[in-house]
Amino acid sequence: MARAAVLWVCLGFLAGLSVGAEDQELPVSYRGAQLLRLNLPSPSAHSLVEGLVDEGEVQLWRDREVNGTELDILVKPDALPVVQERLKNESIEYDVVIADLQEAIEQENSLVSESDLDVLMGRNGHRMEWQSYHRLQDIHHYLDFLAQTYPNLCSVQTIGSSLGGRPLKVLRIASDKPNSPAIWLDGGIHAREWISPASVTYIINQLTEYREQHGDAVQSVEWYILPVVNPDGYEHSHTGDRLWRKNRRSNGQGCLGVDLNRNFGYKWGGAGSSRRPCDEIYAGAHAFSEPETSAIQGFVKSHQAIKAYVSYHSYGQYILYPWGYASYVPPDHTDLSKVGNKMAQAMASAGGGSYRVGSSAITLYPASGGSDDWAKGSAGVKYAYTVELRDRGRYGFVLPAQYIVPTAKEAFAAARTVAEAVLALK
Ligand SMILES: *[C@@H]1O[C@H](CO)[C@@H](O)[C@H](O)[C@H]1NC(C)=O
Ligand SMILES: *[C@@H]1O[C@H](CO)[C@@H](O)[C@H](O)[C@H]1NC(C)=O
Ligand SMILES: [Zn+2]
């Protein structure tokens, strides 16, 4: 069995007891749903797709790049015939990137089983490893484990609770030097982007258990790391709907969820966000209406030492800096761009992925109410970035677990580069 063979290679000490408990179908099934990549020749083609999204026939995955010609859409099986016919009528060419999304979902996280993780728990005192995507409880337990194991280095602070009452746990990793600048990292603001918390926990692992291997810079700054900004959504993406994005706010009209990365309070409610509660980019009732974003606001504003703010997302492989709300850049954009390009170089050396660098609205698409715009525009943080991790669209959000380590190495290289940049500010 291929699965057992991989397991033996990756986790050679285990007994090969992979039983695949993860293979169960979630309440929302994507059996027969397809991911299509459209080649969009014209603005009229764009408006056809916008219409399909509004009618609920398709879900937009990676959005179009500015002036780009490609768009990824997810089509449920019952909508496929009509969508195919309408694309044909409009002479829009497309490729089928994923022929059965449910199949991809079942393959994605199938390398390590619950019983393997129990073995790890007995051996290491925690269940974290980076051959599989983990549930919230494993991640939170790992933070508590580090605080207990390295009490002089690590501490856990619960900065608030999600709407559903789950703790928002930040790991602080101390600097070896007094009066150091600090860096904020977060992941998992969008529930379905599983590679983000996986990469952020990998960074945590490197900054603690492998601390000595990574040189002065990472040891000379303080780190504040929130691996799962949206714990309610993240759990729902494991137990209800793999492709859930928002938090779980009940908005009325039978629609759930606020897009937390449209809920921050700088230029809130502008381009690239929506006032309609059913939309995937619903900005919420007002800026910081959600406990998850408002907890971050309170924490970052009360920690003036924070000089960099990096949010990890997926997918597309971009390093983005403000502004997202419109096609302008901040006065010090050459600094942001210079450090962004260094991040891209470091990421290419670390994991091999190639990342494009630029301001959000100009490089990708406008998005108001994002965390990076707020960090830069309201909290006065010098270096604010949104990093879109792998991939470029072969698997999209459903990135198989064997890509966690190479992607996470890139994410860590980006964080290390940012540490060098904030130290150079002094
Ligand atoms: C997009 O196209 C416009 C008009 O042709 C051009 O001015 C702009 O620089 C392009 N933007 C990008 C990101 O290529
Ligand atoms: C495609 O075009 C044909 C011919 O114009 C039309 O009858 C049909 O309704 C169109 N299909 C869709 C799904 O719009
Ligand atoms: Zn995202």
Short mmCIF file of C-alpha atoms and ligand atoms in Angstrom, two decimals:
data_model
loop_
_atom_site.label_atom_id
_atom_site.label_comp_id
_atom_site.label_asym_id
_atom_site.label_seq_id
_atom_site.Cartn_x
_atom_site.Cartn_y
_atom_site.Cartn_z
CA MET A 1 0.00 0.00 0.00
CA ALA A 2 1.52 3.29 -1.11
CA ARG A 3 0.26 5.06 1.95
CA ALA A 4 2.00 2.71 4.33
CA ALA A 5 5.23 2.97 2.33
CA VAL A 6 5.23 6.76 2.53
CA LEU A 7 4.51 6.52 6.20
CA TRP A 8 7.48 4.28 6.79
CA VAL A 9 9.75 6.70 5.01
CA CYS A 10 8.44 9.79 6.79
CA LEU A 11 7.85 8.38 10.22
CA GLY A 12 9.99 5.29 10.21
CA PHE A 13 9.50 4.57 13.88
CA LEU A 14 5.78 3.99 13.51
CA ALA A 15 4.10 0.65 13.10
CA GLY A 16 2.39 1.56 9.85
CA LEU A 17 -1.08 1.56 11.35
CA SER A 18 -2.54 4.10 8.96
CA VAL A 19 -6.27 3.44 8.94
CA GLY A 20 -7.41 6.53 7.06
CA ALA A 21 -10.00 7.79 9.51
CA GLU A 22 -9.81 11.09 7.58
CA ASP A 23 -11.43 9.59 4.51
CA GLN A 24 -14.97 10.15 5.75
CA GLU A 25 -17.04 12.52 3.72
CA LEU A 26 -17.97 15.78 5.41
CA PRO A 27 -21.58 17.01 5.53
CA VAL A 28 -20.83 19.17 2.47
CA SER A 29 -19.71 16.84 -0.31
CA TYR A 30 -17.79 17.94 -3.41
CA ARG A 31 -18.34 14.66 -5.23
CA GLY A 32 -18.27 15.47 -8.94
CA ALA A 33 -17.48 19.16 -8.41
CA GLN A 34 -14.80 20.49 -10.74
CA LEU A 35 -12.18 23.20 -10.60
CA LEU A 36 -12.00 24.99 -13.94
CA ARG A 37 -9.35 27.43 -15.08
CA LEU A 38 -10.88 29.92 -17.47
CA ASN A 39 -9.00 31.77 -20.10
CA LEU A 40 -10.77 35.09 -20.15
CA PRO A 41 -10.36 37.00 -23.34
CA SER A 42 -12.66 39.94 -22.65
CA PRO A 43 -14.45 42.07 -20.04
CA SER A 44 -17.76 40.52 -21.14
CA ALA A 45 -16.37 37.15 -20.11
CA HIS A 46 -15.55 38.58 -16.69
CA SER A 47 -19.10 39.79 -16.25
CA LEU A 48 -20.48 36.39 -17.22
CA VAL A 49 -18.43 34.85 -14.41
CA GLU A 50 -19.52 37.54 -11.97
CA GLY A 51 -23.12 36.69 -12.88
CA LEU A 52 -22.51 32.99 -12.25
CA VAL A 53 -20.99 33.80 -8.84
CA ASP A 54 -24.00 35.99 -7.94
CA GLU A 55 -26.40 33.25 -8.97
CA GLY A 56 -24.53 30.87 -6.67
CA GLU A 57 -23.62 28.54 -9.57
CA VAL A 58 -19.87 28.82 -9.06
CA GLN A 59 -17.39 29.72 -6.33
CA LEU A 60 -14.48 31.95 -7.17
CA TRP A 61 -11.14 30.57 -6.01
CA ARG A 62 -8.07 32.54 -6.89
CA ASP A 63 -9.28 35.85 -8.19
CA ARG A 64 -7.99 37.33 -11.39
CA GLU A 65 -4.74 39.19 -11.37
CA VAL A 66 -4.93 42.76 -12.54
CA ASN A 67 -4.83 42.55 -16.35
CA GLY A 68 -4.62 38.78 -15.93
CA THR A 69 -6.43 36.40 -18.21
CA GLU A 70 -6.93 33.41 -15.94
CA LEU A 71 -9.60 32.72 -13.36
CA ASP A 72 -10.19 29.60 -11.23
CA ILE A 73 -13.78 28.66 -10.49
CA LEU A 74 -15.32 25.77 -8.60
CA VAL A 75 -18.48 24.34 -10.18
CA LYS A 76 -20.83 22.01 -8.34
CA PRO A 77 -21.92 18.95 -10.35
CA ASP A 78 -25.53 19.99 -10.89
CA ALA A 79 -24.40 23.33 -12.29
CA LEU A 80 -21.78 21.83 -14.62
CA PRO A 81 -23.94 21.33 -17.75
CA VAL A 82 -25.31 24.88 -17.71
CA VAL A 83 -21.94 26.44 -16.91
CA GLN A 84 -20.23 24.45 -19.65
CA GLU A 85 -22.87 25.54 -22.15
CA ARG A 86 -22.64 29.18 -21.18
CA LEU A 87 -18.86 29.14 -21.42
CA LYS A 88 -19.15 27.55 -24.83
CA ASN A 89 -21.73 30.13 -25.94
CA GLU A 90 -19.33 32.89 -24.93
CA SER A 91 -16.34 31.14 -26.56
CA ILE A 92 -14.50 31.04 -23.24
CA GLU A 93 -11.78 28.40 -23.21
CA TYR A 94 -11.06 26.49 -20.04
CA ASP A 95 -9.11 23.59 -18.57
CA VAL A 96 -10.41 21.13 -16.03
CA VAL A 97 -7.77 21.42 -13.28
CA ILE A 98 -9.44 19.11 -10.74
CA ALA A 99 -11.95 16.63 -12.16
CA ASP A 100 -13.46 15.53 -8.86
CA LEU A 101 -12.85 17.79 -5.92
CA GLN A 102 -14.08 15.27 -3.36
CA GLU A 103 -11.38 12.88 -4.53
CA ALA A 104 -8.77 15.61 -4.07
CA ILE A 105 -10.10 16.39 -0.59
CA GLU A 106 -9.86 12.75 0.43
CA GLN A 107 -6.27 12.47 -0.85
CA GLU A 108 -5.12 15.74 0.67
CA ASN A 109 -4.60 14.71 4.27
CA SER A 110 -4.26 10.95 4.06
CA LEU A 111 -0.62 10.35 5.03
CA VAL A 112 -0.94 10.23 8.81
CA SER A 113 -3.75 8.68 10.83
CA GLU A 114 -5.14 9.44 14.26
CA SER A 115 -3.38 6.41 15.72
CA ASP A 116 -0.03 7.60 14.29
CA LEU A 117 -0.62 10.90 16.08
CA ASP A 118 -1.36 9.10 19.32
CA VAL A 119 2.02 7.39 18.99
CA LEU A 120 3.64 10.81 18.55
CA MET A 121 1.83 12.10 21.60
CA GLY A 122 3.32 9.32 23.72
CA ARG A 123 6.77 9.87 22.27
CA ASN A 124 7.05 13.67 22.09
CA GLY A 125 4.42 14.97 24.47
CA HIS A 126 2.49 16.59 21.62
CA ARG A 127 0.91 15.51 18.35
CA MET A 128 2.35 18.10 15.96
CA GLU A 129 4.26 17.05 12.87
CA TRP A 130 4.29 18.46 9.35
CA GLN A 131 3.27 15.49 7.22
CA SER A 132 -0.40 16.25 7.86
CA TYR A 133 -2.84 19.05 8.56
CA HIS A 134 -3.88 19.26 12.19
CA ARG A 135 -7.02 20.15 14.07
CA LEU A 136 -7.16 23.24 16.27
CA GLN A 137 -6.75 21.26 19.48
CA ASP A 138 -3.40 19.80 18.37
CA ILE A 139 -2.15 23.28 17.45
CA HIS A 140 -3.23 24.86 20.72
CA HIS A 141 -1.84 21.98 22.71
CA TYR A 142 1.50 22.39 20.94
CA LEU A 143 1.66 26.07 21.98
CA ASP A 144 0.94 25.11 25.59
CA PHE A 145 3.55 22.33 25.37
CA LEU A 146 6.21 24.82 24.20
CA ALA A 147 5.36 27.26 27.00
CA GLN A 148 5.74 24.45 29.52
CA THR A 149 8.90 23.02 27.97
CA TYR A 150 10.72 26.32 27.36
CA PRO A 151 9.37 28.60 30.10
CA ASN A 152 12.19 31.13 29.73
CA LEU A 153 11.63 31.44 26.01
CA CYS A 154 7.92 30.93 25.32
CA SER A 155 4.63 31.98 26.81
CA VAL A 156 1.05 31.69 25.66
CA GLN A 157 -1.36 34.57 25.91
CA THR A 158 -5.05 34.24 25.11
CA ILE A 159 -5.86 37.60 23.55
CA GLY A 160 -9.59 36.99 23.24
CA SER A 161 -12.16 34.46 22.15
CA SER A 162 -13.72 33.69 18.82
CA LEU A 163 -17.43 34.18 18.35
CA GLY A 164 -17.89 30.50 19.14
CA GLY A 165 -15.89 30.84 22.37
CA ARG A 166 -12.61 29.30 21.20
CA PRO A 167 -9.45 30.91 22.59
CA LEU A 168 -7.26 33.09 20.38
CA LYS A 169 -3.86 31.87 21.51
CA VAL A 170 -0.76 33.90 20.77
CA LEU A 171 2.67 32.39 21.36
CA ARG A 172 5.30 34.89 22.46
CA ILE A 173 8.88 33.86 21.74
CA ALA A 174 11.30 36.06 23.62
CA SER A 175 14.37 37.74 22.23
CA ASP A 176 17.82 36.97 23.58
CA LYS A 177 18.47 40.72 23.79
CA PRO A 178 16.76 43.47 25.78
CA ASN A 179 14.59 46.14 24.11
CA SER A 180 14.24 44.20 20.88
CA PRO A 181 11.86 45.02 18.06
CA ALA A 182 8.91 42.65 17.71
CA ILE A 183 7.24 40.86 14.80
CA TRP A 184 3.63 39.76 14.53
CA LEU A 185 2.84 36.66 12.44
CA ASP A 186 -0.58 35.16 11.88
CA GLY A 187 -2.25 32.40 9.93
CA GLY A 188 -5.62 30.84 9.35
CA ILE A 189 -7.72 33.99 8.99
CA HIS A 190 -9.36 32.26 6.03
CA ALA A 191 -10.54 28.87 7.23
CA ARG A 192 -9.90 26.76 4.14
CA GLU A 193 -6.28 27.89 3.63
CA TRP A 194 -4.90 25.00 5.66
CA ILE A 195 -1.33 25.46 4.47
CA SER A 196 -1.24 28.72 6.42
CA PRO A 197 -1.60 27.40 10.02
CA ALA A 198 0.56 24.42 9.00
CA SER A 199 3.34 26.78 7.87
CA VAL A 200 2.99 29.11 10.84
CA THR A 201 3.26 26.21 13.29
CA TYR A 202 6.34 25.04 11.38
CA ILE A 203 7.85 28.51 11.87
CA ILE A 204 7.08 28.20 15.58
CA ASN A 205 8.79 24.82 15.65
CA GLN A 206 11.93 26.25 14.01
CA LEU A 207 12.02 29.32 16.27
CA THR A 208 11.86 27.18 19.40
CA GLU A 209 13.06 23.60 19.05
CA TYR A 210 15.62 24.44 16.31
CA ARG A 211 16.39 27.94 17.53
CA GLU A 212 20.19 27.69 17.46
CA GLN A 213 20.30 26.66 13.81
CA HIS A 214 18.92 29.88 12.42
CA GLY A 215 21.37 32.55 13.38
CA ASP A 216 21.32 35.86 15.18
CA ALA A 217 18.46 37.68 13.52
CA VAL A 218 15.65 35.33 14.57
CA GLN A 219 17.04 35.27 18.11
CA SER A 220 17.32 39.04 18.37
CA VAL A 221 13.65 39.90 17.85
CA GLU A 222 10.52 39.11 19.80
CA TRP A 223 7.85 37.09 18.05
CA TYR A 224 4.11 37.21 18.61
CA ILE A 225 2.45 34.43 16.66
CA LEU A 226 -1.27 33.67 16.27
CA PRO A 227 -1.42 30.51 14.14
CA VAL A 228 -5.22 30.34 13.84
CA VAL A 229 -6.99 33.71 13.67
CA ASN A 230 -10.30 32.10 12.74
CA PRO A 231 -10.66 28.98 14.89
CA ASP A 232 -14.43 28.56 14.38
CA GLY A 233 -14.07 28.64 10.62
CA TYR A 234 -10.99 26.43 10.73
CA GLU A 235 -12.79 23.73 12.70
CA HIS A 236 -15.78 23.98 10.37
CA SER A 237 -13.46 23.41 7.40
CA HIS A 238 -12.46 20.13 9.09
CA THR A 239 -15.92 18.97 10.18
CA GLY A 240 -18.53 20.62 7.94
CA ASP A 241 -17.32 22.16 4.69
CA ARG A 242 -13.70 21.81 3.56
CA LEU A 243 -13.97 25.02 1.55
CA TRP A 244 -15.35 27.31 4.25
CA ARG A 245 -13.65 30.75 4.24
CA LYS A 246 -15.27 33.17 6.70
CA ASN A 247 -15.93 33.02 10.43
CA ARG A 248 -19.28 31.60 11.61
CA ARG A 249 -21.26 34.76 12.42
CA SER A 250 -24.98 34.33 11.83
CA ASN A 251 -25.97 37.25 9.59
CA GLY A 252 -29.65 36.47 9.14
CA GLN A 253 -31.07 35.59 5.72
CA GLY A 254 -29.72 32.12 6.35
CA CYS A 255 -26.19 33.35 5.65
CA LEU A 256 -23.21 32.70 7.87
CA GLY A 257 -19.85 34.33 8.21
CA VAL A 258 -17.89 37.54 7.99
CA ASP A 259 -14.71 37.67 5.92
CA LEU A 260 -12.30 38.58 8.72
CA ASN A 261 -9.79 39.90 6.21
CA ARG A 262 -12.31 42.52 5.11
CA ASN A 263 -13.26 43.48 8.68
CA PHE A 264 -10.21 45.53 9.73
CA GLY A 265 -10.73 49.23 10.28
CA TYR A 266 -8.64 51.02 7.68
CA LYS A 267 -10.69 52.12 4.66
CA TRP A 268 -13.22 49.52 5.77
CA GLY A 269 -16.07 48.73 3.36
CA GLY A 270 -14.42 49.97 0.16
CA ALA A 271 -13.47 48.26 -3.09
CA GLY A 272 -13.08 44.50 -3.08
CA SER A 273 -15.36 43.94 -0.11
CA SER A 274 -19.09 43.39 0.11
CA ARG A 275 -21.98 44.63 2.25
CA ARG A 276 -24.07 41.59 1.35
CA PRO A 277 -24.08 39.05 4.22
CA CYS A 278 -24.18 36.03 1.93
CA ASP A 279 -21.05 36.99 -0.01
CA GLU A 280 -17.67 35.35 0.54
CA ILE A 281 -16.08 38.79 0.99
CA TYR A 282 -18.74 40.19 3.35
CA ALA A 283 -17.03 42.91 5.38
CA GLY A 284 -19.27 42.62 8.48
CA ALA A 285 -21.71 45.10 10.03
CA HIS A 286 -18.94 47.59 10.78
CA ALA A 287 -15.16 47.69 11.15
CA PHE A 288 -13.94 45.33 13.88
CA SER A 289 -17.45 43.95 14.39
CA GLU A 290 -15.88 40.51 14.94
CA PRO A 291 -14.15 39.44 18.16
CA GLU A 292 -11.30 37.83 16.21
CA THR A 293 -10.25 41.06 14.45
CA SER A 294 -10.95 43.27 17.41
CA ALA A 295 -8.70 41.12 19.64
CA ILE A 296 -5.84 41.58 17.16
CA GLN A 297 -6.46 45.32 17.05
CA GLY A 298 -6.24 45.59 20.84
CA PHE A 299 -3.10 43.47 21.06
CA VAL A 300 -1.11 45.06 18.25
CA LYS A 301 -2.00 48.60 19.28
CA SER A 302 -0.78 47.93 22.82
CA HIS A 303 2.55 46.49 21.62
CA GLN A 304 4.39 49.41 20.10
CA ALA A 305 7.53 47.30 19.63
CA ILE A 306 5.82 45.52 16.71
CA LYS A 307 7.62 46.69 13.57
CA ALA A 308 6.44 44.02 11.15
CA TYR A 309 3.10 42.32 10.57
CA VAL A 310 2.95 39.28 8.31
CA SER A 311 -0.27 37.40 7.51
CA TYR A 312 -0.01 34.05 5.75
CA HIS A 313 -2.68 33.02 3.25
CA SER A 314 -2.99 30.79 0.23
CA TYR A 315 -2.84 30.50 -2.70
CA GLY A 316 -1.05 31.97 -5.73
CA GLN A 317 2.52 32.62 -4.47
CA TYR A 318 2.59 36.35 -3.91
CA ILE A 319 4.28 38.68 -1.44
CA LEU A 320 1.89 41.62 -1.16
CA TYR A 321 2.23 44.92 0.64
CA PRO A 322 -0.24 47.81 1.10
CA TRP A 323 -2.38 49.20 -0.18
CA GLY A 324 -5.14 46.73 -0.81
CA TYR A 325 -7.99 49.23 -0.74
CA ALA A 326 -6.90 51.06 -3.90
CA SER A 327 -4.14 51.20 -6.48
CA TYR A 328 -1.86 53.51 -4.51
CA VAL A 329 1.24 52.72 -2.50
CA PRO A 330 2.46 54.15 0.83
CA PRO A 331 5.20 56.82 0.82
CA ASP A 332 7.85 54.26 1.89
CA HIS A 333 6.85 51.70 -0.72
CA THR A 334 10.42 51.31 -1.98
CA ASP A 335 11.35 49.92 1.47
CA LEU A 336 8.40 47.52 1.36
CA SER A 337 9.28 46.47 -2.14
CA LYS A 338 12.99 46.03 -1.37
CA VAL A 339 12.32 43.78 1.63
CA GLY A 340 9.58 41.98 -0.32
CA ASN A 341 12.08 41.14 -3.05
CA LYS A 342 14.56 39.86 -0.47
CA MET A 343 11.80 37.67 0.94
CA ALA A 344 11.13 36.27 -2.51
CA GLN A 345 14.82 35.46 -3.01
CA ALA A 346 15.07 33.78 0.38
CA MET A 347 11.91 31.77 -0.31
CA ALA A 348 13.21 30.57 -3.66
CA SER A 349 16.44 29.40 -1.98
CA ALA A 350 14.59 27.72 0.89
CA GLY A 351 11.83 25.79 -0.82
CA GLY A 352 12.16 26.53 -4.49
CA GLY A 353 8.84 28.29 -5.06
CA SER A 354 8.83 31.48 -7.07
CA TYR A 355 6.89 34.35 -5.53
CA ARG A 356 5.79 37.58 -7.18
CA VAL A 357 6.12 40.83 -5.23
CA GLY A 358 4.00 43.96 -5.34
CA SER A 359 1.28 46.02 -3.74
CA SER A 360 -2.01 44.16 -3.22
CA ALA A 361 -4.40 46.19 -5.32
CA ILE A 362 -1.99 46.70 -8.20
CA THR A 363 -0.59 43.16 -8.29
CA LEU A 364 -3.64 41.08 -7.46
CA TYR A 365 -6.97 42.83 -6.89
CA PRO A 366 -8.43 45.52 -4.62
CA ALA A 367 -9.46 44.31 -1.15
CA SER A 368 -10.49 46.79 1.54
CA GLY A 369 -10.46 46.05 5.24
CA GLY A 370 -7.45 43.72 5.11
CA SER A 371 -5.14 43.21 8.07
CA ASP A 372 -2.05 44.49 6.26
CA ASP A 373 -3.65 47.82 5.30
CA TRP A 374 -4.77 48.28 8.89
CA ALA A 375 -1.35 47.38 10.32
CA LYS A 376 0.33 49.88 8.03
CA GLY A 377 -2.34 52.59 7.92
CA SER A 378 -3.72 52.60 11.47
CA ALA A 379 -1.28 50.74 13.73
CA GLY A 380 1.83 52.39 12.27
CA VAL A 381 3.68 49.13 11.62
CA LYS A 382 6.55 49.70 9.21
CA TYR A 383 6.59 46.37 7.37
CA ALA A 384 3.15 44.91 6.62
CA TYR A 385 2.78 41.95 4.27
CA THR A 386 0.27 39.40 3.10
CA VAL A 387 2.04 36.29 1.88
CA GLU A 388 0.02 34.04 -0.42
CA LEU A 389 1.67 30.63 -0.07
CA ARG A 390 1.58 27.72 -2.52
CA ASP A 391 0.51 26.72 -4.95
CA ARG A 392 -0.08 28.43 -8.29
CA GLY A 393 -3.38 26.64 -8.78
CA ARG A 394 -2.73 22.96 -9.47
CA TYR A 395 -4.40 22.04 -6.18
CA GLY A 396 -5.40 25.45 -4.91
CA PHE A 397 -6.79 25.28 -1.38
CA VAL A 398 -6.62 21.48 -1.38
CA LEU A 399 -2.83 21.29 -1.33
CA PRO A 400 -1.71 17.73 -0.51
CA ALA A 401 0.04 17.37 2.83
CA GLN A 402 3.36 16.32 1.28
CA TYR A 403 3.77 19.97 0.20
CA ILE A 404 3.57 21.30 3.76
CA VAL A 405 7.31 21.11 4.50
CA PRO A 406 8.62 22.74 1.31
CA THR A 407 5.98 25.47 1.55
CA ALA A 408 6.59 26.02 5.26
CA LYS A 409 10.34 26.37 4.62
CA GLU A 410 9.48 29.22 2.26
CA ALA A 411 7.20 30.78 4.85
CA PHE A 412 9.99 30.59 7.44
CA ALA A 413 12.52 32.12 5.06
CA ALA A 414 10.14 35.05 4.61
CA ALA A 415 9.85 35.52 8.37
CA ARG A 416 13.63 35.39 8.81
CA THR A 417 14.09 38.05 6.14
CA VAL A 418 11.59 40.27 7.93
CA ALA A 419 13.55 39.81 11.17
CA GLU A 420 16.69 41.06 9.41
CA ALA A 421 14.75 44.04 8.09
CA VAL A 422 13.39 45.14 11.46
CA LEU A 423 16.83 44.79 13.05
CA ALA A 424 18.24 47.03 10.35
CA LEU A 425 15.76 49.75 11.40
CA LYS A 426 17.57 50.42 14.67
C1 LIG B 1 -2.68 46.97 -16.57
O1 LIG B 1 -2.99 47.61 -17.78
C2 LIG B 1 -2.94 49.04 -17.72
C3 LIG B 1 -3.45 49.59 -19.04
O2 LIG B 1 -2.93 48.87 -20.13
C4 LIG B 1 -1.51 49.45 -17.39
O3 LIG B 1 -1.42 50.85 -17.29
C5 LIG B 1 -1.09 48.83 -16.06
O4 LIG B 1 0.25 49.12 -15.78
C6 LIG B 1 -1.27 47.32 -16.08
N1 LIG B 1 -1.04 46.77 -14.75
C7 LIG B 1 -0.27 45.70 -14.52
C8 LIG B 1 -0.14 45.27 -13.11
O5 LIG B 1 0.31 45.10 -15.41
C1 LIG B 2 -26.49 28.94 -25.65
O1 LIG B 2 -26.83 29.48 -26.91
C2 LIG B 2 -27.97 28.85 -27.49
C3 LIG B 2 -28.13 29.40 -28.89
O2 LIG B 2 -28.08 30.80 -28.88
C4 LIG B 2 -29.19 29.13 -26.60
O3 LIG B 2 -30.34 28.51 -27.13
C5 LIG B 2 -28.92 28.58 -25.21
O4 LIG B 2 -30.00 28.91 -24.34
C6 LIG B 2 -27.63 29.13 -24.65
N1 LIG B 2 -27.34 28.43 -23.42
C7 LIG B 2 -27.27 29.01 -22.22
C8 LIG B 2 -27.01 28.11 -21.06
O5 LIG B 2 -27.37 30.22 -22.04
ZN ZN B 3 -6.81 34.18 2.38
#
